[in-house]
PDB file of C-alpha atoms in Angstrom:
ATOM      1  CA  MET A  48     -15.202  -2.467  18.556  1.00 44.00           C
ATOM      2  CA  GLY A  49     -14.287  -0.030  15.802  1.00 53.00           C
ATOM      3  CA  LYS A  50     -11.115   0.254  13.805  1.00 76.00           C
ATOM      4  CA  HIS A  51      -9.579   2.617  16.327  1.00 87.00           C
ATOM      5  CA  GLU A  52      -8.859   2.768  20.010  1.00 86.00           C
ATOM      6  CA  ILE A  53      -9.566   5.745  22.234  1.00 85.00           C
ATOM      7  CA  ARG A  54      -7.172   6.267  25.116  1.00 85.00           C
ATOM      8  CA  MET A  55      -7.796   8.818  27.799  1.00 80.00           C
ATOM      9  CA  ARG A  56      -4.763  10.672  29.050  1.00 80.00           C
ATOM     10  CA  ARG A  57      -4.627  12.498  32.367  1.00 74.00           C
ATOM     11  CA  GLN A  58      -1.684  14.764  31.672  1.00 70.00           C
ATOM     12  CA  ARG A  59      -1.803  17.645  29.243  1.00 67.00           C
ATOM     13  CA  LEU A  60       0.599  17.943  26.354  1.00 66.00           C
ATOM     14  CA  THR A  61       3.252  20.545  26.978  1.00 65.00           C
ATOM     15  CA  THR A  62       5.852  22.077  24.711  1.00 62.00           C
ATOM     16  CA  ARG A  63       8.657  21.080  27.090  1.00 64.00           C
ATOM     17  CA  GLY A  64       8.616  17.433  26.066  1.00 71.00           C
ATOM     18  CA  THR A  65       8.849  18.176  22.369  1.00 79.00           C
ATOM     19  CA  ASP A  66      12.222  19.924  22.495  1.00 83.00           C
ATOM     20  CA  ARG A  67      14.225  16.721  22.280  1.00 86.00           C
ATOM     21  CA  PHE A  68      12.619  15.927  18.920  1.00 90.00           C
ATOM     22  CA  LYS A  69      13.148  19.396  17.499  1.00 92.00           C
ATOM     23  CA  ASN A  70      16.073  19.408  15.092  1.00 93.00           C
ATOM     24  CA  TYR A  71      15.737  21.479  11.964  1.00 94.00           C
ATOM     25  CA  GLY A  72      19.320  20.677  10.940  1.00 95.00           C
ATOM     26  CA  ALA A  73      18.408  16.975  10.651  1.00 94.00           C
ATOM     27  CA  VAL A  74      15.259  17.812   8.675  1.00 95.00           C
ATOM     28  CA  LEU A  75      17.263  19.968   6.285  1.00 95.00           C
ATOM     29  CA  LYS A  76      19.893  17.238   5.891  1.00 95.00           C
ATOM     30  CA  GLN A  77      17.262  14.604   5.130  1.00 95.00           C
ATOM     31  CA  HIS A  78      15.613  16.959   2.660  1.00 94.00           C
ATOM     32  CA  GLU A  79      18.938  17.490   0.852  1.00 94.00           C
ATOM     33  CA  GLU A  80      19.564  13.731   0.754  1.00 95.00           C
ATOM     34  CA  GLU A  81      16.099  12.983  -0.611  1.00 94.00           C
ATOM     35  CA  LYS A  82      16.522  15.779  -3.166  1.00 92.00           C
ATOM     36  CA  ARG A  83      19.852  14.303  -4.277  1.00 95.00           C
ATOM     37  CA  MET A  84      18.378  10.802  -4.508  1.00 95.00           C
ATOM     38  CA  LYS A  85      15.476  12.154  -6.551  1.00 93.00           C
ATOM     39  CA  LYS A  86      17.950  13.801  -8.913  1.00 95.00           C
ATOM     40  CA  ILE A  87      19.967  10.564  -9.254  1.00 96.00           C
ATOM     41  CA  VAL A  88      16.809   8.558  -9.949  1.00 96.00           C
ATOM     42  CA  ARG A  89      15.705  11.143 -12.515  1.00 95.00           C
ATOM     43  CA  VAL A  90      19.066  11.081 -14.329  1.00 96.00           C
ATOM     44  CA  PHE A  91      19.157   7.268 -14.211  1.00 96.00           C
ATOM     45  CA  THR A  92      15.606   7.055 -15.584  1.00 96.00           C
ATOM     46  CA  PHE A  93      16.541   9.501 -18.352  1.00 96.00           C
ATOM     47  CA  PHE A  94      19.539   7.402 -19.398  1.00 96.00           C
ATOM     48  CA  LEU A  95      17.515   4.212 -19.138  1.00 97.00           C
ATOM     49  CA  LEU A  96      14.925   5.756 -21.422  1.00 97.00           C
ATOM     50  CA  ILE A  97      17.629   6.737 -23.929  1.00 97.00           C
ATOM     51  CA  VAL A  98      19.077   3.201 -23.864  1.00 97.00           C
ATOM     52  CA  VAL A  99      15.600   1.725 -24.417  1.00 97.00           C
ATOM     53  CA  VAL A 100      14.987   4.092 -27.370  1.00 97.00           C
ATOM     54  CA  ILE A 101      18.379   3.201 -28.917  1.00 97.00           C
ATOM     55  CA  LEU A 102      17.701  -0.519 -28.443  1.00 96.00           C
ATOM     56  CA  LEU A 103      14.301  -0.099 -30.034  1.00 96.00           C
ATOM     57  CA  ILE A 104      15.831   1.693 -33.034  1.00 96.00           C
ATOM     58  CA  VAL A 105      18.450  -1.048 -33.447  1.00 96.00           C
ATOM     59  CA  VAL A 106      15.841  -3.824 -33.234  1.00 96.00           C
ATOM     60  CA  VAL A 107      13.528  -2.088 -35.699  1.00 95.00           C
ATOM     61  CA  ASN A 108      16.436  -1.519 -38.112  1.00 94.00           C
ATOM     62  CA  LYS A 109      17.444  -5.172 -37.950  1.00 93.00           C
ATOM     63  CA  TRP A 110      13.887  -6.303 -38.442  1.00 93.00           C
ATOM     64  CA  GLU A 111      13.495  -3.969 -41.417  1.00 91.00           C
ATOM     65  CA  LYS A 112      16.728  -5.284 -42.962  1.00 90.00           C
ATOM     66  CA  LYS A 113      15.531  -8.861 -42.559  1.00 89.00           C
ATOM     67  CA  ALA A 114      12.196  -8.020 -44.086  1.00 87.00           C
ATOM     68  CA  ARG A 115      13.926  -6.286 -47.014  1.00 85.00           C
ATOM     69  CA  VAL A 116      16.164  -9.320 -47.737  1.00 83.00           C
ATOM     70  CA  LYS A 117      13.134 -11.613 -47.738  1.00 78.00           C
ATOM     71  CA  LYS A 118      11.294  -9.374 -50.183  1.00 74.00           C
ATOM     72  CA  LEU A 119      14.238  -9.079 -52.702  1.00 67.00           C
ATOM     73  CA  PRO A 120      13.324 -10.594 -56.111  1.00 65.00           C
ATOM     74  CA  VAL A 121      15.401 -13.566 -57.354  1.00 59.00           C
ATOM     75  CA  THR A 122      17.846 -12.100 -59.858  1.00 59.00           C
ATOM     76  CA  SER A 123      20.053 -15.092 -60.435  1.00 57.00           C
ATOM     77  CA  TYR A 124      19.167 -18.439 -61.871  1.00 57.00           C
ATOM     78  CA  GLN A 125      20.807 -21.775 -61.572  1.00 57.00           C
ATOM     79  CA  LEU A 126      23.153 -22.880 -64.161  1.00 57.00           C
ATOM     80  CA  LYS A 127      23.439 -26.521 -64.805  1.00 60.00           C
ATOM     81  CA  VAL A 128      26.619 -27.765 -66.307  1.00 61.00           C
ATOM     82  CA  SER A 129      26.424 -31.117 -67.922  1.00 63.00           C
ATOM     83  CA  ALA A 130      29.150 -33.639 -67.827  1.00 64.00           C
ATOM     84  CA  ARG A 131      30.081 -32.716 -71.351  1.00 66.00           C
ATOM     85  CA  GLY A 132      30.603 -29.124 -70.430  1.00 66.00           C
ATOM     86  CA  GLU A 133      27.351 -27.807 -71.881  1.00 67.00           C
ATOM     87  CA  VAL A 134      25.692 -25.093 -69.918  1.00 61.00           C
ATOM     88  CA  ASN A 135      21.944 -25.469 -69.436  1.00 60.00           C
ATOM     89  CA  SER A 136      19.885 -22.759 -67.843  1.00 55.00           C
TER      90      SER A 136
ATOM     91  CA  MET B  11      -4.722  33.929  12.296  1.00 74.00           C
ATOM     92  CA  SER B  12      -5.117  37.468  10.915  1.00 79.00           C
ATOM     93  CA  GLU B  13      -4.834  38.280   7.214  1.00 80.00           C
ATOM     94  CA  ASP B  14      -1.619  40.167   7.865  1.00 83.00           C
ATOM     95  CA  GLU B  15      -0.112  37.124   9.610  1.00 85.00           C
ATOM     96  CA  ILE B  16      -1.160  34.861   6.741  1.00 86.00           C
ATOM     97  CA  ARG B  17       0.404  37.301   4.228  1.00 87.00           C
ATOM     98  CA  LYS B  18       3.652  37.384   6.205  1.00 89.00           C
ATOM     99  CA  GLU B  19       3.644  33.598   6.392  1.00 91.00           C
ATOM    100  CA  GLN B  20       3.209  33.391   2.629  1.00 91.00           C
ATOM    101  CA  GLU B  21       6.248  35.609   2.195  1.00 92.00           C
ATOM    102  CA  VAL B  22       8.291  33.173   4.284  1.00 93.00           C
ATOM    103  CA  ILE B  23       6.964  30.257   2.201  1.00 93.00           C
ATOM    104  CA  GLU B  24       7.931  31.992  -1.043  1.00 93.00           C
ATOM    105  CA  ARG B  25      11.396  32.659   0.383  1.00 93.00           C
ATOM    106  CA  SER B  26      11.636  29.031   1.507  1.00 93.00           C
ATOM    107  CA  LYS B  27      10.963  27.802  -2.022  1.00 93.00           C
ATOM    108  CA  LYS B  28      14.280  29.346  -3.030  1.00 92.00           C
ATOM    109  CA  ASP B  29      16.137  28.921   0.237  1.00 93.00           C
ATOM    110  CA  PRO B  30      15.176  25.919   2.455  1.00 92.00           C
ATOM    111  CA  ASN B  31      16.947  27.565   5.419  1.00 93.00           C
ATOM    112  CA  ALA B  32      14.126  30.103   5.564  1.00 94.00           C
ATOM    113  CA  PHE B  33      11.705  27.263   6.259  1.00 95.00           C
ATOM    114  CA  GLY B  34      13.224  27.004   9.737  1.00 94.00           C
ATOM    115  CA  GLU B  35      10.932  29.824  10.826  1.00 94.00           C
ATOM    116  CA  ILE B  36       7.853  27.791   9.828  1.00 95.00           C
ATOM    117  CA  TYR B  37       9.355  24.731  11.520  1.00 96.00           C
ATOM    118  CA  GLU B  38       9.760  26.590  14.809  1.00 94.00           C
ATOM    119  CA  GLN B  39       6.279  28.033  14.561  1.00 94.00           C
ATOM    120  CA  TYR B  40       4.408  24.797  13.914  1.00 94.00           C
ATOM    121  CA  PHE B  41       6.551  21.998  15.320  1.00 95.00           C
ATOM    122  CA  ASP B  42       4.753  21.719  18.664  1.00 93.00           C
ATOM    123  CA  ARG B  43       1.288  21.773  17.155  1.00 93.00           C
ATOM    124  CA  ILE B  44       2.092  19.123  14.547  1.00 95.00           C
ATOM    125  CA  TYR B  45       3.930  17.018  17.119  1.00 94.00           C
ATOM    126  CA  ASN B  46       0.968  17.133  19.499  1.00 91.00           C
ATOM    127  CA  TYR B  47      -1.442  16.297  16.689  1.00 93.00           C
ATOM    128  CA  LEU B  48       0.678  13.263  15.817  1.00 94.00           C
ATOM    129  CA  TYR B  49       1.076  12.297  19.454  1.00 92.00           C
ATOM    130  CA  ARG B  50      -2.713  12.330  19.872  1.00 91.00           C
ATOM    131  CA  GLN B  51      -2.966   9.880  16.996  1.00 92.00           C
ATOM    132  CA  THR B  52      -0.199   7.528  18.061  1.00 91.00           C
ATOM    133  CA  ASP B  53       0.174   7.799  21.859  1.00 88.00           C
ATOM    134  CA  ASP B  54       3.888   7.196  21.308  1.00 89.00           C
ATOM    135  CA  GLU B  55       6.408  10.000  21.834  1.00 89.00           C
ATOM    136  CA  GLU B  56       9.193   8.496  19.714  1.00 92.00           C
ATOM    137  CA  LEU B  57       6.885   7.609  16.862  1.00 94.00           C
ATOM    138  CA  ALA B  58       5.262  11.043  16.953  1.00 94.00           C
ATOM    139  CA  GLY B  59       8.751  12.605  16.828  1.00 94.00           C
ATOM    140  CA  ASP B  60       9.725  10.513  13.779  1.00 95.00           C
ATOM    141  CA  LEU B  61       6.478  11.196  11.957  1.00 96.00           C
ATOM    142  CA  CYS B  62       6.774  14.885  12.755  1.00 96.00           C
ATOM    143  CA  SER B  63      10.257  15.066  11.219  1.00 96.00           C
ATOM    144  CA  GLN B  64       9.025  13.186   8.159  1.00 96.00           C
ATOM    145  CA  THR B  65       6.100  15.593   7.868  1.00 97.00           C
ATOM    146  CA  PHE B  66       8.430  18.592   7.673  1.00 97.00           C
ATOM    147  CA  VAL B  67      10.810  16.793   5.286  1.00 97.00           C
ATOM    148  CA  ASN B  68       7.868  16.000   2.985  1.00 96.00           C
ATOM    149  CA  ALA B  69       6.637  19.576   3.247  1.00 96.00           C
ATOM    150  CA  LEU B  70      10.093  20.820   2.220  1.00 95.00           C
ATOM    151  CA  ASN B  71      10.328  18.265  -0.600  1.00 95.00           C
ATOM    152  CA  HIS B  72       7.021  19.379  -2.096  1.00 94.00           C
ATOM    153  CA  LEU B  73       7.110  23.042  -1.183  1.00 94.00           C
ATOM    154  CA  GLY B  74       7.393  23.967  -4.867  1.00 92.00           C
ATOM    155  CA  LYS B  75       3.925  22.496  -5.453  1.00 91.00           C
ATOM    156  CA  TYR B  76       2.323  24.333  -2.539  1.00 92.00           C
ATOM    157  CA  GLU B  77      -0.360  26.819  -3.518  1.00 89.00           C
ATOM    158  CA  PHE B  78      -2.072  29.241  -1.195  1.00 89.00           C
ATOM    159  CA  ARG B  79      -5.791  28.388  -0.911  1.00 84.00           C
ATOM    160  CA  GLY B  80      -6.879  30.822   1.728  1.00 83.00           C
ATOM    161  CA  PHE B  81      -5.848  28.659   4.701  1.00 85.00           C
ATOM    162  CA  PRO B  82      -2.894  29.106   7.000  1.00 88.00           C
ATOM    163  CA  PHE B  83       0.107  27.001   5.991  1.00 92.00           C
ATOM    164  CA  SER B  84      -0.536  24.787   9.030  1.00 93.00           C
ATOM    165  CA  ALA B  85      -3.546  23.232   7.243  1.00 94.00           C
ATOM    166  CA  TRP B  86      -1.184  21.823   4.624  1.00 95.00           C
ATOM    167  CA  LEU B  87       1.118  20.531   7.361  1.00 96.00           C
ATOM    168  CA  TYR B  88      -1.811  18.854   9.148  1.00 96.00           C
ATOM    169  CA  LYS B  89      -2.783  17.208   5.879  1.00 95.00           C
ATOM    170  CA  ILE B  90       0.745  15.852   5.357  1.00 96.00           C
ATOM    171  CA  ALA B  91       0.914  14.747   9.000  1.00 96.00           C
ATOM    172  CA  GLY B  92      -2.422  12.918   8.633  1.00 94.00           C
ATOM    173  CA  ASN B  93      -1.117  11.129   5.542  1.00 95.00           C
ATOM    174  CA  GLU B  94       2.026  10.123   7.418  1.00 95.00           C
ATOM    175  CA  VAL B  95      -0.046   8.650  10.273  1.00 94.00           C
ATOM    176  CA  ASN B  96      -2.280   6.754   7.851  1.00 92.00           C
ATOM    177  CA  LYS B  97       0.776   5.456   6.015  1.00 94.00           C
ATOM    178  CA  HIS B  98       2.228   4.252   9.321  1.00 95.00           C
ATOM    179  CA  TYR B  99      -0.948   2.392  10.330  1.00 92.00           C
ATOM    180  CA  ARG B 100      -1.350   0.880   6.872  1.00 91.00           C
ATOM    181  CA  LYS B 101       2.227  -0.344   6.924  1.00 91.00           C
ATOM    182  CA  ASN B 102       2.018  -1.809  10.431  1.00 88.00           C
ATOM    183  CA  LYS B 103      -1.585  -2.970  10.116  1.00 83.00           C
ATOM    184  CA  GLY B 104      -2.271  -1.663  13.608  1.00 81.00           C
ATOM    185  CA  LYS B 105      -5.333  -0.148  15.152  1.00 85.00           C
ATOM    186  CA  LYS B 106      -5.464   3.620  14.964  1.00 87.00           C
ATOM    187  CA  VAL B 107      -5.083   5.232  18.362  1.00 88.00           C
ATOM    188  CA  PHE B 108      -6.616   8.489  19.555  1.00 89.00           C
ATOM    189  CA  SER B 109      -5.050   9.658  22.771  1.00 87.00           C
ATOM    190  CA  ILE B 110      -7.374  12.227  24.245  1.00 83.00           C
ATOM    191  CA  GLU B 111      -6.718  14.465  27.206  1.00 81.00           C
ATOM    192  CA  GLU B 112      -9.264  13.988  29.944  1.00 78.00           C
ATOM    193  CA  LEU B 113      -9.274  17.689  30.689  1.00 76.00           C
ATOM    194  CA  LYS B 114     -10.182  18.508  27.098  1.00 75.00           C
ATOM    195  CA  VAL B 115     -13.136  16.140  27.241  1.00 73.00           C
ATOM    196  CA  LYS B 116     -14.233  17.703  30.502  1.00 72.00           C
ATOM    197  CA  GLU B 117     -14.003  21.114  28.878  1.00 70.00           C
ATOM    198  CA  LEU B 118     -16.190  19.939  26.041  1.00 66.00           C
ATOM    199  CA  VAL B 119     -18.795  18.126  28.058  1.00 65.00           C
ATOM    200  CA  GLU B 120     -20.787  19.803  30.738  1.00 60.00           C
ATOM    201  CA  GLN B 121     -22.457  17.647  33.322  1.00 53.00           C
ATOM    202  CA  SER B 122     -26.162  17.852  33.668  1.00 49.00           C
ATOM    203  CA  ASP B 123     -27.782  15.383  36.005  1.00 51.00           C
ATOM    204  CA  GLU B 124     -25.083  13.094  37.290  1.00 55.00           C
ATOM    205  CA  GLY B 125     -21.609  13.868  38.548  1.00 58.00           C
ATOM    206  CA  TRP B 126     -18.618  13.509  36.256  1.00 63.00           C
ATOM    207  CA  ASP B 127     -17.179  10.214  37.381  1.00 69.00           C
ATOM    208  CA  GLU B 128     -14.991   7.408  36.123  1.00 73.00           C
ATOM    209  CA  GLU B 129     -18.021   5.423  35.042  1.00 77.00           C
ATOM    210  CA  LEU B 130     -19.205   8.172  32.734  1.00 75.00           C
ATOM    211  CA  ILE B 131     -15.692   8.625  31.312  1.00 75.00           C
ATOM    212  CA  THR B 132     -15.529   4.901  30.509  1.00 79.00           C
ATOM    213  CA  GLN B 133     -18.925   5.090  28.853  1.00 79.00           C
ATOM    214  CA  VAL B 134     -17.868   8.064  26.712  1.00 79.00           C
ATOM    215  CA  ILE B 135     -14.678   6.234  25.695  1.00 81.00           C
ATOM    216  CA  ASN B 136     -16.700   3.146  24.750  1.00 83.00           C
ATOM    217  CA  TYR B 137     -19.073   5.320  22.779  1.00 82.00           C
ATOM    218  CA  MET B 138     -16.184   6.967  20.913  1.00 83.00           C
ATOM    219  CA  ASN B 139     -14.686   3.553  20.186  1.00 85.00           C
ATOM    220  CA  GLU B 140     -17.887   2.656  18.383  1.00 85.00           C
ATOM    221  CA  LEU B 141     -17.924   5.780  16.218  1.00 86.00           C
ATOM    222  CA  PRO B 142     -16.559   5.549  12.683  1.00 86.00           C
ATOM    223  CA  THR B 143     -12.892   6.581  12.553  1.00 86.00           C
ATOM    224  CA  ASP B 144     -13.518   9.511  10.200  1.00 84.00           C
ATOM    225  CA  MET B 145     -16.069  10.887  12.659  1.00 86.00           C
ATOM    226  CA  VAL B 146     -13.512  10.754  15.493  1.00 87.00           C
ATOM    227  CA  GLN B 147     -10.980  12.441  13.232  1.00 88.00           C
ATOM    228  CA  VAL B 148     -13.354  15.321  12.566  1.00 89.00           C
ATOM    229  CA  LEU B 149     -14.146  15.652  16.282  1.00 86.00           C
ATOM    230  CA  GLU B 150     -10.457  15.648  17.121  1.00 87.00           C
ATOM    231  CA  LEU B 151      -9.630  18.399  14.643  1.00 90.00           C
ATOM    232  CA  ARG B 152     -12.643  20.461  15.663  1.00 87.00           C
ATOM    233  CA  PHE B 153     -12.296  20.275  19.429  1.00 82.00           C
ATOM    234  CA  PHE B 154      -8.704  19.431  20.197  1.00 81.00           C
ATOM    235  CA  GLU B 155      -7.019  21.308  17.362  1.00 86.00           C
ATOM    236  CA  ASP B 156      -9.609  24.103  17.153  1.00 85.00           C
ATOM    237  CA  LYS B 157      -9.898  23.950  13.381  1.00 89.00           C
ATOM    238  CA  ASP B 158     -12.863  25.389  11.509  1.00 89.00           C
ATOM    239  CA  PHE B 159     -14.912  23.192   9.193  1.00 91.00           C
ATOM    240  CA  LYS B 160     -13.414  24.648   6.033  1.00 91.00           C
ATOM    241  CA  GLU B 161      -9.933  23.753   7.211  1.00 91.00           C
ATOM    242  CA  ILE B 162     -11.052  20.313   8.436  1.00 93.00           C
ATOM    243  CA  ALA B 163     -12.542  19.617   5.010  1.00 93.00           C
ATOM    244  CA  PHE B 164      -9.222  20.527   3.371  1.00 92.00           C
ATOM    245  CA  ILE B 165      -7.149  18.449   5.820  1.00 93.00           C
ATOM    246  CA  LEU B 166      -9.328  15.339   5.570  1.00 92.00           C
ATOM    247  CA  ASP B 167     -10.165  15.661   1.871  1.00 91.00           C
ATOM    248  CA  MET B 168     -13.913  15.913   2.351  1.00 91.00           C
ATOM    249  CA  THR B 169     -16.592  18.524   1.801  1.00 92.00           C
ATOM    250  CA  GLU B 170     -17.290  21.192   4.383  1.00 92.00           C
ATOM    251  CA  SER B 171     -20.873  20.005   4.743  1.00 93.00           C
ATOM    252  CA  GLY B 172     -19.605  16.436   5.229  1.00 91.00           C
ATOM    253  CA  ALA B 173     -17.360  17.575   8.073  1.00 89.00           C
ATOM    254  CA  LYS B 174     -20.219  19.495   9.693  1.00 91.00           C
ATOM    255  CA  MET B 175     -22.609  16.603   9.361  1.00 91.00           C
ATOM    256  CA  ARG B 176     -20.192  14.146  10.980  1.00 88.00           C
ATOM    257  CA  THR B 177     -19.617  16.508  13.916  1.00 86.00           C
ATOM    258  CA  TYR B 178     -23.283  17.229  14.546  1.00 87.00           C
ATOM    259  CA  ARG B 179     -24.219  13.561  14.301  1.00 86.00           C
ATOM    260  CA  ALA B 180     -21.553  12.546  16.816  1.00 82.00           C
ATOM    261  CA  LEU B 181     -22.508  15.334  19.210  1.00 82.00           C
ATOM    262  CA  ASP B 182     -26.209  14.573  18.943  1.00 84.00           C
ATOM    263  CA  LYS B 183     -25.540  10.960  19.845  1.00 79.00           C
ATOM    264  CA  LEU B 184     -23.414  12.113  22.755  1.00 77.00           C
ATOM    265  CA  ARG B 185     -26.138  14.427  23.991  1.00 77.00           C
ATOM    266  CA  THR B 186     -28.918  11.870  23.806  1.00 78.00           C
ATOM    267  CA  GLN B 187     -27.005   8.775  24.876  1.00 76.00           C
ATOM    268  CA  PHE B 188     -25.423  10.246  27.993  1.00 72.00           C
ATOM    269  CA  ASN B 189     -27.947  12.886  28.854  1.00 67.00           C
ATOM    270  CA  ILE B 190     -25.206  15.479  28.990  1.00 65.00           C
ATOM    271  CA  LYS B 191     -24.944  18.966  27.625  1.00 64.00           C
ATOM    272  CA  VAL B 192     -22.230  19.642  25.131  1.00 62.00           C
ATOM    273  CA  LYS B 193     -20.885  23.158  25.372  1.00 58.00           C
ATOM    274  CA  TYR B 194     -20.271  23.387  21.674  1.00 58.00           C
ATOM    275  CA  ASN B 195     -22.941  25.044  19.562  1.00 51.00           C
ATOM    276  CA  GLY B 196     -20.981  26.316  16.570  1.00 52.00           C
TER     277      GLY B 196
END
């Protein structure tokens, strides 16, 4: 047995039976709905992309700042003050 | 379809790209044919009706991408309809059905030695059940939808020679296996 099934039909297909399925108004309505949904998804995706880009910029900036702080040379040195009030560097 | 008819149809398509209401003309023109094509592949009136509506919705949704390739617009609709059927069977994991009119088979096959009886019909059905599905699809489009090979190739995404080869192979088997003459020679 193949992946399909052949059925023999005695009656011929006529156009009369198809009338109850014919409704261009419904097709048009569904098309408009799908078009609107597509638009919403597109706008949402666009904003999501913008948010991701902004987040990426923020993360990169923070990471750069951290890296910069780590690289800063030590400019201060410890001062040791003895009990007698002498300052030793 | 004459060249003038195809040109007029293209004008309607171009109008429909800007105004979907104009597509109603195409809908009226092709609804029955697409419905029957879907019915032959589902054997279910309700399902064929749903798939037919979805076919026209998809056609409208992607009308902007449609390009004229020398075929009537119906070829594009058949292609979309075929995709809808395949999607349905993939989703439901069911066996693809081909509902064929007995009269059409009788028109195609001429008796030679024996009389056309129930036994022979059963044998032909069994034979067609054994054929690869793509071969049955080509036969269906060629004999029940009266499509030429160029159009069949476009609808089924195959080469023209591939479509011809599948048809001739199936018919040759039919001729030899059942000792019957097949009217078709083209």
